[in-house]
Amino acid sequence: KKIIVVKYSDKKAGLIVDNVSEVTDINEDIIEDAPDIVRGITNKYVSGIVKLNERIIILINTENILSKDDINALSSIMQ
């Protein structure tokens, strides 16, 4: 297990993930809208895609991963 740190509003939180293969800085100029193939129910979790070095990277919208109850619980802990 690994922990990735995400910023939500002005707070930071750690998310437990199974694996992290790489961490990289991405210029906002190369972020594209997600294509129709990832639209639909799962589109709320995808904020965009990046084509980098012959790879396609899917960017996750971390603000939509957590439920409102999760966010409220985190907010009370992080104050």
CSV table of N, CA and C in Angstrom, one decimal, residues 1-2 16-20:
chain,number,residue,atom,x,y,z
A,1,LYS,N,0.8,-1.2,0.0
A,1,LYS,CA,0.0,0.0,0.0
A,1,LYS,C,0.9,1.2,0.0
A,2,LYS,N,0.4,2.3,-0.6
A,2,LYS,CA,1.1,3.6,-0.7
A,2,LYS,C,0.1,4.7,-0.3
A,16,ILE,N,-5.0,6.2,0.5
A,16,ILE,CA,-4.3,4.9,0.4
A,16,ILE,C,-4.6,4.3,-0.9
A,17,VAL,N,-3.6,3.9,-1.6
A,17,VAL,CA,-3.7,3.3,-3.0
A,17,VAL,C,-2.9,2.0,-3.0
A,18,ASP,N,-3.2,1.2,-3.9
A,18,ASP,CA,-2.5,-0.1,-4.1
A,18,ASP,C,-1.1,0.1,-4.6
A,19,ASN,N,-1.0,1.0,-5.5
A,19,ASN,CA,0.3,1.1,-6.2
A,19,ASN,C,0.5,2.5,-6.8
A,20,VAL,N,1.7,3.0,-6.8
A,20,VAL,CA,2.1,4.2,-7.5
A,20,VAL,C,3.3,3.9,-8.4
